[in-house]
C-alpha positions as protocol buffer text, in pm:
chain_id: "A"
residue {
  index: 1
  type: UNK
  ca { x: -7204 y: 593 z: 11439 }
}
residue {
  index: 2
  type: UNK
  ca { x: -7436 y: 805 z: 11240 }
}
residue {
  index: 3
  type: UNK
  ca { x: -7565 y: 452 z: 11032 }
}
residue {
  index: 4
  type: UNK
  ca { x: -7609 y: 283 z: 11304 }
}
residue {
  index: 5
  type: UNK
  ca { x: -7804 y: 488 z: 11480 }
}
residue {
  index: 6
  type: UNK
  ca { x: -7998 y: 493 z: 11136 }
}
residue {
  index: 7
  type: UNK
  ca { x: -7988 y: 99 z: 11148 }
}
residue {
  index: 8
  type: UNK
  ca { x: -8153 y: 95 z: 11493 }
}
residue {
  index: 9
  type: UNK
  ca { x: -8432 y: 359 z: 11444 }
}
residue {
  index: 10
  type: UNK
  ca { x: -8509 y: 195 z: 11117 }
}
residue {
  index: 11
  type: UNK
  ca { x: -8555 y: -184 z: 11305 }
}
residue {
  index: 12
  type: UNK
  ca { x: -8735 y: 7 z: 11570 }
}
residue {
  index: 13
  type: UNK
  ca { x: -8975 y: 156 z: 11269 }
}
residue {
  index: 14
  type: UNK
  ca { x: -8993 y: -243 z: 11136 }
}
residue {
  index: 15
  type: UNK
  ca { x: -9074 y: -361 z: 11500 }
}
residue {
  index: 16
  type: UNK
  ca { x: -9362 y: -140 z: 11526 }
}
residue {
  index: 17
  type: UNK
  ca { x: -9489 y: -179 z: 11193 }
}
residue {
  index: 18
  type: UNK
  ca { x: -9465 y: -519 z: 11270 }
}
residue {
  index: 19
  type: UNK
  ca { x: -9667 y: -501 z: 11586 }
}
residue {
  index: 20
  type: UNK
  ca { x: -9930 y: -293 z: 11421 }
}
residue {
  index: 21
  type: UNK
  ca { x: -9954 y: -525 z: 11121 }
}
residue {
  index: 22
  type: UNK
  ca { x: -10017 y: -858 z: 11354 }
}
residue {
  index: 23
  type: UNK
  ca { x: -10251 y: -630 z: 11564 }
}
residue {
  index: 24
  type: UNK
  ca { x: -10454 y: -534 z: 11229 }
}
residue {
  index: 25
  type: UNK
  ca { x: -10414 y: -947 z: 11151 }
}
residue {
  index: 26
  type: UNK
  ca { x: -10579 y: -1018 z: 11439 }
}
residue {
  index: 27
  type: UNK
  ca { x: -10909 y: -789 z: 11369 }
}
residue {
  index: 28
  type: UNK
  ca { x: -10928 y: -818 z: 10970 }
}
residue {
  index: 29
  type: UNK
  ca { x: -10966 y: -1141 z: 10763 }
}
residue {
  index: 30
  type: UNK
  ca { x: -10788 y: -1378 z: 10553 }
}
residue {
  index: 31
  type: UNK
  ca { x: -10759 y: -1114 z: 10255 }
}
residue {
  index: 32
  type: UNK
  ca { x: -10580 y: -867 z: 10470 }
}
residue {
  index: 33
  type: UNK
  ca { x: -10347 y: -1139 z: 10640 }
}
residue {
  index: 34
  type: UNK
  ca { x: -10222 y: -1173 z: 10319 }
}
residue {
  index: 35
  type: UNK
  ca { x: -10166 y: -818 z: 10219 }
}
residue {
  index: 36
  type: UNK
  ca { x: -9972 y: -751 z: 10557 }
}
residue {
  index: 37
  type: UNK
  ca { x: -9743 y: -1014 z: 10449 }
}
residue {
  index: 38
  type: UNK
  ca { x: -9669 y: -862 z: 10131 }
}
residue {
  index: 39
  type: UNK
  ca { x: -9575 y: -558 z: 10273 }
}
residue {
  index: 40
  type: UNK
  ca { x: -9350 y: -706 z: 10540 }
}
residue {
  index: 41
  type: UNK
  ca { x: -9168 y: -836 z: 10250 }
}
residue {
  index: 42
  type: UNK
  ca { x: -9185 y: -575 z: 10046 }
}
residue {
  index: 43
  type: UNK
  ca { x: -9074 y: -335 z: 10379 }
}
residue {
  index: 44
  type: UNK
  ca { x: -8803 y: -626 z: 10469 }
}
residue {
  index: 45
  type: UNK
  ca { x: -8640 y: -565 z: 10084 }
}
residue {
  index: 46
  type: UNK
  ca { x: -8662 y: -243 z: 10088 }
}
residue {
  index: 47
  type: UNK
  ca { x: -8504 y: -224 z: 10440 }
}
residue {
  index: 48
  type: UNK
  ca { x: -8233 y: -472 z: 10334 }
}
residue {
  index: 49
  type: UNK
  ca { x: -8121 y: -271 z: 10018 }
}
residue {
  index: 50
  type: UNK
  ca { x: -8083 y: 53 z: 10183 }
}
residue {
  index: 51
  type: UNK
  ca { x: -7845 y: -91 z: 10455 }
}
residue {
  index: 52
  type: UNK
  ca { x: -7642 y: -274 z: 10183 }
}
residue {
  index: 53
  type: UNK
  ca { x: -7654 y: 80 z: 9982 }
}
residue {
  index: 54
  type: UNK
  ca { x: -7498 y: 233 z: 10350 }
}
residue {
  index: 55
  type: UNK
  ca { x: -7259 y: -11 z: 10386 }
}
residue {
  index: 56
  type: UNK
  ca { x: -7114 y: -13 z: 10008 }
}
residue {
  index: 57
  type: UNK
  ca { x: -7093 y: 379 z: 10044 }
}
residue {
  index: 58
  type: UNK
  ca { x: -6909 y: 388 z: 10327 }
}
residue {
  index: 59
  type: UNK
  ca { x: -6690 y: 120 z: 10230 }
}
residue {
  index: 60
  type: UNK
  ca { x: -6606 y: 292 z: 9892 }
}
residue {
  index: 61
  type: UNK
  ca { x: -6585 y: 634 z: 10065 }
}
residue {
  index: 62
  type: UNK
  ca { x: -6262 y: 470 z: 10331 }
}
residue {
  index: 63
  type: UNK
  ca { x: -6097 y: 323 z: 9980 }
}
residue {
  index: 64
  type: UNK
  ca { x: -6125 y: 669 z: 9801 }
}
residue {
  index: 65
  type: UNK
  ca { x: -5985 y: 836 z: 10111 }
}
residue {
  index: 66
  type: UNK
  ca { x: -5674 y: 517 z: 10112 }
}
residue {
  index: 67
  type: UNK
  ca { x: -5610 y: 585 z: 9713 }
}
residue {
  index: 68
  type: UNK
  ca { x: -5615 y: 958 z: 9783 }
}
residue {
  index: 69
  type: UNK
  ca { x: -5325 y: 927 z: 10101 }
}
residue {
  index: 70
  type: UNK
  ca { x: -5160 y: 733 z: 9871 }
}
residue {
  index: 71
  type: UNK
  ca { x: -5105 y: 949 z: 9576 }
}
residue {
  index: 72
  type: UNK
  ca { x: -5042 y: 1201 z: 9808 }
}
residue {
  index: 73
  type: UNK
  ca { x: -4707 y: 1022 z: 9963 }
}
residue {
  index: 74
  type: UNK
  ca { x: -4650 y: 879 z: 9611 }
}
residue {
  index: 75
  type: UNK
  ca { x: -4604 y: 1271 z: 9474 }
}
residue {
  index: 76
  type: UNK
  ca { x: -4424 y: 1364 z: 9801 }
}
residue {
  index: 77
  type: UNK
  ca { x: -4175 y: 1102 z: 9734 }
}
residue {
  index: 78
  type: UNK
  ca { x: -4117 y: 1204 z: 9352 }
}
residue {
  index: 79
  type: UNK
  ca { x: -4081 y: 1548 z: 9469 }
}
residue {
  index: 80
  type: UNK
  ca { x: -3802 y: 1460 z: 9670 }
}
residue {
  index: 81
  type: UNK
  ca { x: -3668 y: 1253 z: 9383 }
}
residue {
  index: 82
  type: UNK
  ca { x: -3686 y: 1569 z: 9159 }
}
residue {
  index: 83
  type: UNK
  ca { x: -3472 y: 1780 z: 9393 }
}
residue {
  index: 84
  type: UNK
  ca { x: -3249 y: 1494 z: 9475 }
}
residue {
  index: 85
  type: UNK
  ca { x: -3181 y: 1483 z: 9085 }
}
residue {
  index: 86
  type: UNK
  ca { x: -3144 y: 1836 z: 9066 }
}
residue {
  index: 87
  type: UNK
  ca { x: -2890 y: 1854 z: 9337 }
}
residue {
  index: 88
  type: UNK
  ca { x: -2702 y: 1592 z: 9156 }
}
residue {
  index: 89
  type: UNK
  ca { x: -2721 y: 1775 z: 8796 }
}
residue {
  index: 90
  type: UNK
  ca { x: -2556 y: 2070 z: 8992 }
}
residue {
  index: 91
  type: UNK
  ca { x: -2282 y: 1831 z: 9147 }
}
residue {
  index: 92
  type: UNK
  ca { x: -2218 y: 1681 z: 8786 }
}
residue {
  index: 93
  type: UNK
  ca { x: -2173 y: 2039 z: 8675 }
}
residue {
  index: 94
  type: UNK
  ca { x: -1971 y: 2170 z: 8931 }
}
residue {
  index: 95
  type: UNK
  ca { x: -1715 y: 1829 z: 8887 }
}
residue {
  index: 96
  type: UNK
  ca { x: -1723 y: 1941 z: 8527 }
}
residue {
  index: 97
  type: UNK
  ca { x: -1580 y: 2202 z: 8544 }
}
residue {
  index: 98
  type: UNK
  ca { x: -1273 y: 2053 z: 8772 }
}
residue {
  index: 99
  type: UNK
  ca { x: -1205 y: 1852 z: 8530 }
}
residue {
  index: 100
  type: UNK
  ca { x: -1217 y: 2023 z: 8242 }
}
residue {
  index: 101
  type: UNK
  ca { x: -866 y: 1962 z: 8139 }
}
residue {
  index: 102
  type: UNK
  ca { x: -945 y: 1594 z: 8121 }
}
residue {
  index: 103
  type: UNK
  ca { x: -1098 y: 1593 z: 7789 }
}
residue {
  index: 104
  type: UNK
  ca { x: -1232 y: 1205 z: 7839 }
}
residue {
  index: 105
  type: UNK
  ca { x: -1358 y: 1272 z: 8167 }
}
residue {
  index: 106
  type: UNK
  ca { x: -1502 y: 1601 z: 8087 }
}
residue {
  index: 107
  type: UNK
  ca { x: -1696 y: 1399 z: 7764 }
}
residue {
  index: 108
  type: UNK
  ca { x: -1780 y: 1138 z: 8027 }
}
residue {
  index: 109
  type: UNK
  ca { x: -1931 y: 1363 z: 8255 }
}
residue {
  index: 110
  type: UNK
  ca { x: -2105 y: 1605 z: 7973 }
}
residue {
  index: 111
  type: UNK
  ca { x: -2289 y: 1231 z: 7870 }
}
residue {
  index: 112
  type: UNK
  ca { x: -2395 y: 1200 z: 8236 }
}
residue {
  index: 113
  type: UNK
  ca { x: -2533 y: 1554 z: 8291 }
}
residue {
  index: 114
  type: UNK
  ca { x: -2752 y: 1464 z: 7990 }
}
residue {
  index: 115
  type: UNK
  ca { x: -2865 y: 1146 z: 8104 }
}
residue {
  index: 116
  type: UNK
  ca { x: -2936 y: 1344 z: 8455 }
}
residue {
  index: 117
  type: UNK
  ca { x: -3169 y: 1599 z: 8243 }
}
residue {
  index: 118
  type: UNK
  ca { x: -3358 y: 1293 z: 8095 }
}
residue {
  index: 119
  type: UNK
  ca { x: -3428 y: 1184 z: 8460 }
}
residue {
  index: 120
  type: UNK
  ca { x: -3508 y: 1498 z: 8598 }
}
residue {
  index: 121
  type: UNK
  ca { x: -3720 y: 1545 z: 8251 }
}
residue {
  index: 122
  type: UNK
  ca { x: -3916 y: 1235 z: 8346 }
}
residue {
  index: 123
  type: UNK
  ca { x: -3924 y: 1295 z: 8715 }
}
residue {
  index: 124
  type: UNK
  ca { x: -4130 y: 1622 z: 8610 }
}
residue {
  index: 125
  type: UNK
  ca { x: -4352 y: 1422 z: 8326 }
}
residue {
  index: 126
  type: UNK
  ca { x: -4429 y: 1188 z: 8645 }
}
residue {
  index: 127
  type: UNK
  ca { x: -4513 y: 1487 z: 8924 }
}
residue {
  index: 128
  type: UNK
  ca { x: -4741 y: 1589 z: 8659 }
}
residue {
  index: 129
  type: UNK
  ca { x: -4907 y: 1295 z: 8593 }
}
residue {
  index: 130
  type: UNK
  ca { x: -4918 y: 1258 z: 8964 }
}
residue {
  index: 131
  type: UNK
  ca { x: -5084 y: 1600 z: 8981 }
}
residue {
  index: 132
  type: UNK
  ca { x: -5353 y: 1458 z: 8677 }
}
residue {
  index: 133
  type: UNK
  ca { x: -5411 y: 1197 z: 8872 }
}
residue {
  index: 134
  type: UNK
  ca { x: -5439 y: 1375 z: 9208 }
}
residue {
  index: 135
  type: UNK
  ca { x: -5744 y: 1557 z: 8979 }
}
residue {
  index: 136
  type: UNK
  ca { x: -5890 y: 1272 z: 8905 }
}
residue {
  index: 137
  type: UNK
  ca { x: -5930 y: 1152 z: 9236 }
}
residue {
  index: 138
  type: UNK
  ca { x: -6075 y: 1503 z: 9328 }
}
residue {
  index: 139
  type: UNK
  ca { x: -6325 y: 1430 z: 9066 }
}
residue {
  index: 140
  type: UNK
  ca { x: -6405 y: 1088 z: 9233 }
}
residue {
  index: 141
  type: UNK
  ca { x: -6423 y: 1180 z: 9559 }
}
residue {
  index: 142
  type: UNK
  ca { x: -6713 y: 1418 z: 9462 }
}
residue {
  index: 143
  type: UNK
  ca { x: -6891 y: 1163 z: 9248 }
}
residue {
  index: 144
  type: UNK
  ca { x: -6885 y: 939 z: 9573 }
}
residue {
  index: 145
  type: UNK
  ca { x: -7002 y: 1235 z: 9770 }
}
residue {
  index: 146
  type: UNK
  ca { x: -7275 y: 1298 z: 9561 }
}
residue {
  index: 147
  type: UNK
  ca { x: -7354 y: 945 z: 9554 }
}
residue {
  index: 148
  type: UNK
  ca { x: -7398 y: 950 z: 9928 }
}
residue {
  index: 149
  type: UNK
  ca { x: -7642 y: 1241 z: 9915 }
}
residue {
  index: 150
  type: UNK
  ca { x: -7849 y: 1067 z: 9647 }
}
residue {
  index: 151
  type: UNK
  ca { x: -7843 y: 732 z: 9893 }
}
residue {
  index: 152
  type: UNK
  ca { x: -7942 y: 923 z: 10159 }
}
residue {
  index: 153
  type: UNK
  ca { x: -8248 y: 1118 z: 9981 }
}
residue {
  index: 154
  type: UNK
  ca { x: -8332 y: 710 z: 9909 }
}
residue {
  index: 155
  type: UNK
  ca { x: -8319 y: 681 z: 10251 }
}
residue {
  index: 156
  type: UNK
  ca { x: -8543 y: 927 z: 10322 }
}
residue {
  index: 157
  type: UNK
  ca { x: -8758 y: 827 z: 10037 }
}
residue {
  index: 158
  type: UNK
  ca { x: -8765 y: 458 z: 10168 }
}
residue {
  index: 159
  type: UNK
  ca { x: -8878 y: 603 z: 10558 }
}
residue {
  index: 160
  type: UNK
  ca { x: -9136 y: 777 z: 10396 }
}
residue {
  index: 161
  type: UNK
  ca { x: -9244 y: 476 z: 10234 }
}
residue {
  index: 162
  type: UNK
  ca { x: -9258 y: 292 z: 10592 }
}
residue {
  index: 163
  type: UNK
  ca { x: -9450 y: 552 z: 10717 }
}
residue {
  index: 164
  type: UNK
  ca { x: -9741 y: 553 z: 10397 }
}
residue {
  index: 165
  type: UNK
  ca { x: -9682 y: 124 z: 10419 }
}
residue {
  index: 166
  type: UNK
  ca { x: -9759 y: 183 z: 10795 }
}
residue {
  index: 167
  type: UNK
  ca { x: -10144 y: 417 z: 10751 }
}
residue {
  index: 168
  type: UNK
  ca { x: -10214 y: 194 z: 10444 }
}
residue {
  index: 169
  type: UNK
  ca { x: -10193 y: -94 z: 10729 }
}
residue {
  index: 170
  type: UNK
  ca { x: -10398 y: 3 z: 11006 }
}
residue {
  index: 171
  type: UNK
  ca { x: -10753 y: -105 z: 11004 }
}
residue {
  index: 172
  type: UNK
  ca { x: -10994 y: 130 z: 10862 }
}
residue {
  index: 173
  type: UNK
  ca { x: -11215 y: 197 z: 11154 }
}
């Protein structure tokens, strides 16, 4: 809402500019005919490149926020894996010990508990990674924040440029 509202006070800006640069046409000579042109272009450009620079913000700002709800389920669903697998260590321990007395079982089930640990090991290697990662996009997300500050001080830049484009325009009386 906020860009377009941009977009449509910036045409307005170019509409005037416009008007005022075909008025001062009509009252100066060849020379300035072609100066005015130039600067239509040059405002045109420059008009053209901060909209793209709005639109490619914005557009990396909604993927950043997708990655970001992403991860976020992505570590929600490892933590449940994590306390899933720690349920089932507890499980493997408590059949264990019923069945103690079964020396191949109870070997059996001493090899699964460890395999469980490696899981749950790696399970915790992966929520921290997750976590990392999480940090990372943290880190992004305020790169493409400060990006967005720095397009929008070029914004401001460029509408100051209009306005110095628009009193180097009008006819010198």
């Amino acid at each position: 809402m906020i860009e377009r509202d941009r977009i449509e006070a910036l045409t307005e800006l170019m509409v005037e500019l416009e008007m005022d640069l075909d008025r001062s046409d009509l009252l100066s000579g060849r020379h300035r005919r072609g100066v005015a042109l130039w600067v239509r272009i040059v405002i045109g450009l420059v008009a053209l490149l901060a909209l793209s620079n709005l639109y490619f913000v914005n557009d990396l700002t909604d993927e950043v926020r997708l990655v970001i709800t992403r991860m976020q389920e992505m570590n929600q669903l490892f933590t449940r894996v994590s306390e899933r697998m720690d349920q089932m260590s507890v499980e493997v321990n408590a059949i264990e010990r019923n069945v103690f007395l079964m020396p191949v079982i109870s070997e059996q089930m001493r090899e699964m508990a460890s395999h469980v640990q490696v899981i749950e090991q790696s399970v915790a290697s992966m929520a921290q990674a997750t976590g990392r990662l999480d940090n990372s996009v943290a880190v992004i997300n305020t790169s493409v924040h400060e990006m967005a500050v720095r397009f929008h001080g070029l914004n401001q830049r460029v509408g100051a440029m209009g306005a110095d484009v628009d009193q180097m325009a009008r006819p010198l009386p």
